[in-house]
Short mmCIF file of C-alpha atoms in Angstrom, two decimals:
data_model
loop_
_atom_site.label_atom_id
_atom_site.label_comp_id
_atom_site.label_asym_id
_atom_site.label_seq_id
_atom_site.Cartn_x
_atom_site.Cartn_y
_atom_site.Cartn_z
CA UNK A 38 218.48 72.79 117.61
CA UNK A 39 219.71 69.26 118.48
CA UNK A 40 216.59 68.01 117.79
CA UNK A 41 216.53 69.11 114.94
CA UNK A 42 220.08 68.23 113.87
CA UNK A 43 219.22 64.41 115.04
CA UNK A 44 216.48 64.64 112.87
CA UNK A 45 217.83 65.25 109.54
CA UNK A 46 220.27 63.40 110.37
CA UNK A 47 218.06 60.53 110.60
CA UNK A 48 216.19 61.82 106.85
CA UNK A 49 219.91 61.82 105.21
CA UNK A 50 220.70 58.36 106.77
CA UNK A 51 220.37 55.75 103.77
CA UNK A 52 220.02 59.22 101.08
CA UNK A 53 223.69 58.99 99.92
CA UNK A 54 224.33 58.82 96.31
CA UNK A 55 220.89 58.65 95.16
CA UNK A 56 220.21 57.31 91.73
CA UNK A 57 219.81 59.40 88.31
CA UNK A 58 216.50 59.30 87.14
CA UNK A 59 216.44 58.71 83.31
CA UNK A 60 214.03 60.38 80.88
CA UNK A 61 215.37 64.49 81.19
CA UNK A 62 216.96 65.77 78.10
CA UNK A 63 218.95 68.34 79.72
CA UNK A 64 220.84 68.31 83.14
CA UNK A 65 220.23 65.44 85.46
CA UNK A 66 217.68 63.84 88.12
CA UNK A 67 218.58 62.73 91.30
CA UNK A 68 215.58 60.52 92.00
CA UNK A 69 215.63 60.36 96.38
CA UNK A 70 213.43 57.56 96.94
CA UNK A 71 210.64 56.86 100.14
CA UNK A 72 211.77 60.35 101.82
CA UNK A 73 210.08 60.01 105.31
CA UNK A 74 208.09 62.03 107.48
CA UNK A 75 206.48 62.26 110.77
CA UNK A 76 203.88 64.81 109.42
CA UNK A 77 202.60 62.56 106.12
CA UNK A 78 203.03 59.31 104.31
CA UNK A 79 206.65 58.58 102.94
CA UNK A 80 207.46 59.48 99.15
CA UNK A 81 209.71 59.91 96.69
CA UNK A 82 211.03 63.52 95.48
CA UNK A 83 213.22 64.46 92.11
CA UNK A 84 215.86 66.53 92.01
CA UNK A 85 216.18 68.06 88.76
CA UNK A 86 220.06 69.65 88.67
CA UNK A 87 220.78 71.77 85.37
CA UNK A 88 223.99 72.03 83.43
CA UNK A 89 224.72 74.90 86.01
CA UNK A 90 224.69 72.58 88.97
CA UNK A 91 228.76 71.90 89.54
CA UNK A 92 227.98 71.22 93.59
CA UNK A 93 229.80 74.72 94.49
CA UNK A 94 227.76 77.65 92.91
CA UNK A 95 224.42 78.57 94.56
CA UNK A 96 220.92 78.03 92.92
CA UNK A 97 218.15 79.15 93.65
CA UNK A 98 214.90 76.64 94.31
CA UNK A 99 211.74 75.60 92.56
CA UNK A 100 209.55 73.28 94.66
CA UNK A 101 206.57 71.73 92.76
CA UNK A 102 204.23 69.22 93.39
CA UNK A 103 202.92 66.55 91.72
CA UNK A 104 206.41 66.02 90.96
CA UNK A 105 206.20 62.59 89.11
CA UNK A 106 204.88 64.56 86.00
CA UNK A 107 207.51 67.21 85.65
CA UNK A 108 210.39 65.17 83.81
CA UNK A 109 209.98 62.38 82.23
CA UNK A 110 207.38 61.19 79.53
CA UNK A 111 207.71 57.55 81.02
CA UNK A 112 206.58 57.91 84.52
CA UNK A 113 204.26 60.55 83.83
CA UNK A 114 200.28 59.09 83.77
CA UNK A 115 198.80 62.29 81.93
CA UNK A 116 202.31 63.49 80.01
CA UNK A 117 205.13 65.69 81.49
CA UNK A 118 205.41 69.42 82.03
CA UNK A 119 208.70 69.49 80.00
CA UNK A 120 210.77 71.45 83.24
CA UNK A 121 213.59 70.12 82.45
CA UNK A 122 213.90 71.98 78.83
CA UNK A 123 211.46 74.48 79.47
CA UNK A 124 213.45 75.98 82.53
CA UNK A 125 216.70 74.48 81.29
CA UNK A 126 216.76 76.70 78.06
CA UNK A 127 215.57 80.09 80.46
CA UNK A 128 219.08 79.29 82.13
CA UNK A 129 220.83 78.45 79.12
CA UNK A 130 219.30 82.44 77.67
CA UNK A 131 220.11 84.18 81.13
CA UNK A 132 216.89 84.96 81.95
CA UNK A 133 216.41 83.49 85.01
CA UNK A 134 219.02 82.62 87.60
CA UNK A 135 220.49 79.15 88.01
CA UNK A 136 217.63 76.67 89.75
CA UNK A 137 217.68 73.62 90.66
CA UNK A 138 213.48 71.77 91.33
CA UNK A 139 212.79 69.69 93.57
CA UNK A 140 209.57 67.58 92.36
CA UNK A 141 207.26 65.80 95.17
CA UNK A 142 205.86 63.14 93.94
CA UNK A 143 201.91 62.97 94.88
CA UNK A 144 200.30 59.91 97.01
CA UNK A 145 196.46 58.61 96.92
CA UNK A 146 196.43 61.23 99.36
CA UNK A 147 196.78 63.93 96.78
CA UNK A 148 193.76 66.03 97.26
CA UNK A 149 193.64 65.54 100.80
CA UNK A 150 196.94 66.98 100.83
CA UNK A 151 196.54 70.16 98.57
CA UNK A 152 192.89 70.89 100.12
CA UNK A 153 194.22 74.23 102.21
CA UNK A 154 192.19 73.76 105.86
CA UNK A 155 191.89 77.24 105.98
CA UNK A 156 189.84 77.28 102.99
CA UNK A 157 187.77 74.58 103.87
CA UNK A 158 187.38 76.09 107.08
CA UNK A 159 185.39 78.90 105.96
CA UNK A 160 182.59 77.27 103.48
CA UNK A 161 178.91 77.18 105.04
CA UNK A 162 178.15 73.86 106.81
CA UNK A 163 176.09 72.44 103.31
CA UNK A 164 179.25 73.28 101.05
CA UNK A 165 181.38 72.30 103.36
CA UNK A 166 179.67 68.58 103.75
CA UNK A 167 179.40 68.24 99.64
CA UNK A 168 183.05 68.81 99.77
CA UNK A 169 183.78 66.36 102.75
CA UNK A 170 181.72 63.69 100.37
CA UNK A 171 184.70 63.38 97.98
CA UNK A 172 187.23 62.72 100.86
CA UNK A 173 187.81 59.23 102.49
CA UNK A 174 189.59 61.14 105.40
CA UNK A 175 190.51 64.23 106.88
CA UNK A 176 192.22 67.36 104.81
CA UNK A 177 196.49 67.07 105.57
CA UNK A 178 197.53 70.14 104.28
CA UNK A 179 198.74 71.57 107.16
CA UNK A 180 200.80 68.67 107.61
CA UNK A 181 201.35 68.53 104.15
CA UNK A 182 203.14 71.94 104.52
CA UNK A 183 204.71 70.93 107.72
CA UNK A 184 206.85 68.32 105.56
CA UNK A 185 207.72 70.64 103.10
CA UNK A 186 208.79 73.60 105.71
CA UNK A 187 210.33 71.65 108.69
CA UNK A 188 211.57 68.49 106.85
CA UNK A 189 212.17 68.41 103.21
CA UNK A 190 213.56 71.64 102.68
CA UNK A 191 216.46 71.71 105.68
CA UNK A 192 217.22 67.84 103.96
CA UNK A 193 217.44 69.61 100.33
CA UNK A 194 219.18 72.64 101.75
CA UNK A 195 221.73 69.77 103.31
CA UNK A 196 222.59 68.23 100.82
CA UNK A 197 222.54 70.48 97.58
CA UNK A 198 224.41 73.82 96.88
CA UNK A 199 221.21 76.21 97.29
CA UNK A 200 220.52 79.63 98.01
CA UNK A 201 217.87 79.10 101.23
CA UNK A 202 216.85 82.71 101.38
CA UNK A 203 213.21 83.23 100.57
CA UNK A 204 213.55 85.31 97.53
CA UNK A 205 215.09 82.13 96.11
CA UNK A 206 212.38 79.69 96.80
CA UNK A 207 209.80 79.24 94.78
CA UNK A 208 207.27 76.92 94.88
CA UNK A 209 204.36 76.01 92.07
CA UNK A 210 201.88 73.37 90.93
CA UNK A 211 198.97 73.32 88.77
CA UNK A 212 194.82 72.37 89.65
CA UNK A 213 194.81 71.04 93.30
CA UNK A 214 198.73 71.73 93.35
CA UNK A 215 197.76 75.50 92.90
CA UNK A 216 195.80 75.55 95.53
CA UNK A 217 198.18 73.89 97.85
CA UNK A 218 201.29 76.62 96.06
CA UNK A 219 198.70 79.11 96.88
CA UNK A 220 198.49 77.90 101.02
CA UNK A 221 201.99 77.68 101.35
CA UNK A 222 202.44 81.55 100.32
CA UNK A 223 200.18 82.44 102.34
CA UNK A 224 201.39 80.56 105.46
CA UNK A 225 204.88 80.66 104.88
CA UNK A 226 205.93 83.96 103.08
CA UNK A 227 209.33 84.08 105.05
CA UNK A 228 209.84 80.39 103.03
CA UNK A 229 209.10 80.62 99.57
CA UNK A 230 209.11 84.56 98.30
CA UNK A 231 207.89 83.22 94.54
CA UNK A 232 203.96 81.56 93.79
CA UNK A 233 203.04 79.58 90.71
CA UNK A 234 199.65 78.95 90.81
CA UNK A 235 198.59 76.78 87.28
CA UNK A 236 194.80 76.47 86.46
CA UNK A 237 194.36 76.44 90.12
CA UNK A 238 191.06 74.51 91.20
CA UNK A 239 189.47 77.11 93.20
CA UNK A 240 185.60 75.86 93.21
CA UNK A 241 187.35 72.23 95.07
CA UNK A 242 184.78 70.03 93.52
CA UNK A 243 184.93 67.22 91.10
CA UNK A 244 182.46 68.49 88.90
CA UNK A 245 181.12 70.26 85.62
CA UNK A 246 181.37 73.86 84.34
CA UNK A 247 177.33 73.98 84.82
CA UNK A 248 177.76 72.83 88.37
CA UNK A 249 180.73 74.44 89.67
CA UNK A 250 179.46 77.67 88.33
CA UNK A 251 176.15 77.42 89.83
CA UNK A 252 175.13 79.97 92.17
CA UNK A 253 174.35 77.70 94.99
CA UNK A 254 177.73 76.22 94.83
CA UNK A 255 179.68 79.12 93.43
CA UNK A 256 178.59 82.08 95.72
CA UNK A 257 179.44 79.97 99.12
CA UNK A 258 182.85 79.20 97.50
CA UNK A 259 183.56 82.76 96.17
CA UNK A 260 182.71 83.72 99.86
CA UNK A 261 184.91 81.47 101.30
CA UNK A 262 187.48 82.09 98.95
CA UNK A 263 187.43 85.63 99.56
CA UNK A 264 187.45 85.33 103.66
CA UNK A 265 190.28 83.10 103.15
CA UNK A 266 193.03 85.38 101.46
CA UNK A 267 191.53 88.79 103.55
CA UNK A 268 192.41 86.92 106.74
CA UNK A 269 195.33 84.94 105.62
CA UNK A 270 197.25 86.51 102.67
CA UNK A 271 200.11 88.60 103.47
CA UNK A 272 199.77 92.28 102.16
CA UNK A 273 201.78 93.41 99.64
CA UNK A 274 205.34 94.88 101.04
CA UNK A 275 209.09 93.78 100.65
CA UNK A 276 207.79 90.42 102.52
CA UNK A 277 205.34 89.33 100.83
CA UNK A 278 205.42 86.73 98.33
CA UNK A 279 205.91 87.55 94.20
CA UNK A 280 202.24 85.38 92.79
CA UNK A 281 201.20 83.54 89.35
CA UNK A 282 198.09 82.89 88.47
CA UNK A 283 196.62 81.81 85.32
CA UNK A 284 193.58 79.77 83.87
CA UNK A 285 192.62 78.01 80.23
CA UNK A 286 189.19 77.95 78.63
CA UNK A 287 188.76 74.40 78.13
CA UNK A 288 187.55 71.39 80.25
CA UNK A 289 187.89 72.24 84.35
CA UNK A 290 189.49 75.51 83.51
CA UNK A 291 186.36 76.99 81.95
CA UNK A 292 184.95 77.26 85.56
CA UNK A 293 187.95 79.35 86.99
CA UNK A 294 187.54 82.75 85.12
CA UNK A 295 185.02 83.81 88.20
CA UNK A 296 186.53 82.49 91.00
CA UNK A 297 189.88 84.02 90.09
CA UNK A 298 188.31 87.53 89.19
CA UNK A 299 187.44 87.07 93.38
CA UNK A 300 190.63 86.60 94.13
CA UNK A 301 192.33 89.22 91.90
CA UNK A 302 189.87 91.43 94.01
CA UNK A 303 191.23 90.32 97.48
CA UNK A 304 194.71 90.65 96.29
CA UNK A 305 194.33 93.83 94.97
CA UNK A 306 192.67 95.16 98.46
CA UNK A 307 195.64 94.16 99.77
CA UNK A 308 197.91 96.46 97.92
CA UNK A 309 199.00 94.15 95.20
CA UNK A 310 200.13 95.55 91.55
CA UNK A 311 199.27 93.66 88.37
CA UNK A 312 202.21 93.36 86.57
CA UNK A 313 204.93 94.09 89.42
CA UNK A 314 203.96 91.89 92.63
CA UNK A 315 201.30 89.43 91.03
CA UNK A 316 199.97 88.48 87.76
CA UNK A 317 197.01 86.74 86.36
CA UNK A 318 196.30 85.74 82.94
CA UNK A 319 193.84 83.70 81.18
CA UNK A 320 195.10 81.55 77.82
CA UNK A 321 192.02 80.96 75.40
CA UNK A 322 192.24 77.30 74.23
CA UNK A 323 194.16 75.81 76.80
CA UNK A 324 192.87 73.08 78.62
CA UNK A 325 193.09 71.27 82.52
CA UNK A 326 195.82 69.20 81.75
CA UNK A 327 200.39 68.73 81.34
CA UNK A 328 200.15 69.26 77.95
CA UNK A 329 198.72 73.06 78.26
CA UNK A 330 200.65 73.62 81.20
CA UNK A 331 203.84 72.82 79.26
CA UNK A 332 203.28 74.95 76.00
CA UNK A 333 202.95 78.08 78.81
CA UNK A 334 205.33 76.70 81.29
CA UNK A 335 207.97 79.43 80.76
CA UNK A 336 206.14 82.37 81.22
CA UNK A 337 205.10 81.75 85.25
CA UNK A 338 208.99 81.00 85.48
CA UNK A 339 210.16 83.87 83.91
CA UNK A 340 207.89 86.32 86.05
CA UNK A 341 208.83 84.40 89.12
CA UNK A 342 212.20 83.34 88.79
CA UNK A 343 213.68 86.48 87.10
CA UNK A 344 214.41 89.06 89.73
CA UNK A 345 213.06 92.46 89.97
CA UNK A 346 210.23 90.99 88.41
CA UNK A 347 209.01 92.09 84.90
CA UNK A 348 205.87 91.69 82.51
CA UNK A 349 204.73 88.92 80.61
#
């Protein structure tokens, strides 16, 4: 426990009075800047604080990755996910409960970072050595999570007005940031009790529709996909984790229809309800990219944030 203590304390050390990030149109961003590790490289994380936040009433949590394209239009390379209006106006209605996000910003890193191990873990040696060609180093999501779980969250929990329980924390992200939302759940259900899972990039390739969907890369994958949440998902229970999932038709997300009929299948075996402890939807026209994320953005939050949880 001292440790521990003498670490954070170390994190906070220099984090006082961080600066507002500009660009949000409702609430505010705390912008903490170079956040160290000893798990992965440093970066910086935003703090997005709604009208709610007054420092002495308890919100709930909503960490998402990526977290440079959540805000703001200006710092954003491919456009912004809107967050702070989208979630700020569920508030504002009552329909979820007061949240505060915490957005991670991404590294060169990135895909090395949202890669879950355990998924690469289980492909056949040839799929497994056409994904290793995309890398320039070993998979860190393990560590990845490690920062999230052990560091970042006891620093945000520190220094914010939060509610740390799990069925508070949430985390999400979209594409590769699905599949690392996705990990987390499953390794950490007694941490974050809500999943967002956005156009998650389940066939892990850079690639095509015609090539992702190919048999010889498609049934390894599907295989591996399917070992991976029998032997690592939590079953369904008080416990387990509330899930998202959802996929467009256009671009990368034209692939994902299959692979995420093989997961809806492993879920299911595990006692999982459509509707009540997961749901999965598919939105025709929408493509692999912020903008289509944002125009659909409050339905994940309201099935994940609203408590019991109710149809979409």
């Amino acid at each position: 426990m001292i440790a521990r203590r003498a670490v954070l304390g170390l994190m906070l050390a220099g984090l006082a009075a961080p600066p507002v990030q500009a660009g949000v149109a409702t609430g505010r961003i705390e912008l903490i800047q170079a956040v160290t590790s000893r798990f992965v490289d440093a970066r910086n994380v935003s703090v997005w604080l709604p009208p709610t936040y007054d420092g002495q009433t308890p919100h709930a949590v909503l960490y998402m990755h990526d977290g440079q394209n959540l805000f703001d239009s200006q710092i954003a390379p491919f456009g912004e996910w809107g967050v702070d209006e989208g979630l700020g106006d569920l508030i504002a209605r009552g329909l979820v409960p007061p949240t505060l996000v915490v957005g991670v910003w991404n590294t060169p890193k990135r895909f090395r970072e949202y890669a879950p191990e355990a998924l690469a873990a289980r492909l056949e040696p040839s799929a497994a050595a056409r994904a290793r060609a995309q890398l320039d180093g070993p998979l860190a999501s393990d560590a990845y999570l490690q920062f999230l779980v052990g560091e970042l969250k006891p620093l945000i929990d520190a220094r914010y007005r939060t509610r740390p329980e799990r069925e508070a924390t949430a985390i999400m992200g979209s594409s590769m940031g699905g599949l690392i939302s996705l990990y987390a759940g499953m390794k950490h259900p007694e941490i974050f009790g809500r999943v967002g899972c956005l156009s998650t990039h389940w066939p892990l390739l850079l690639a095509d529709k015609t090539s992702l969907l190919d048999p010889a890369w498609f049934n390894p994958v599907s295989q591996a996909i399917r070992s991976f949440l029998e032997t690592g998902a939590p079953a369904a229970g008080p416990m387990a984790p509330r899930w998202w999932f959802d996929w467009g038709t256009e671009g990368l997300d034209a692939a994902y229809a299959p692979y995420q009929a093989v997961a809806d299948a492993a879920f299911a075996a595990k006692g999982y309800v459509q509707g009540r402890d997961i749901l999965t939807r598919g939105f025709p026209g929408a493509a692999h990219n912020e903008p289509s994320w944002r125009a659909r953005l409050a339905l994940p939050l309201q099935f994940l944030l609203a408590s019991p949880a109710g149809s979409v």
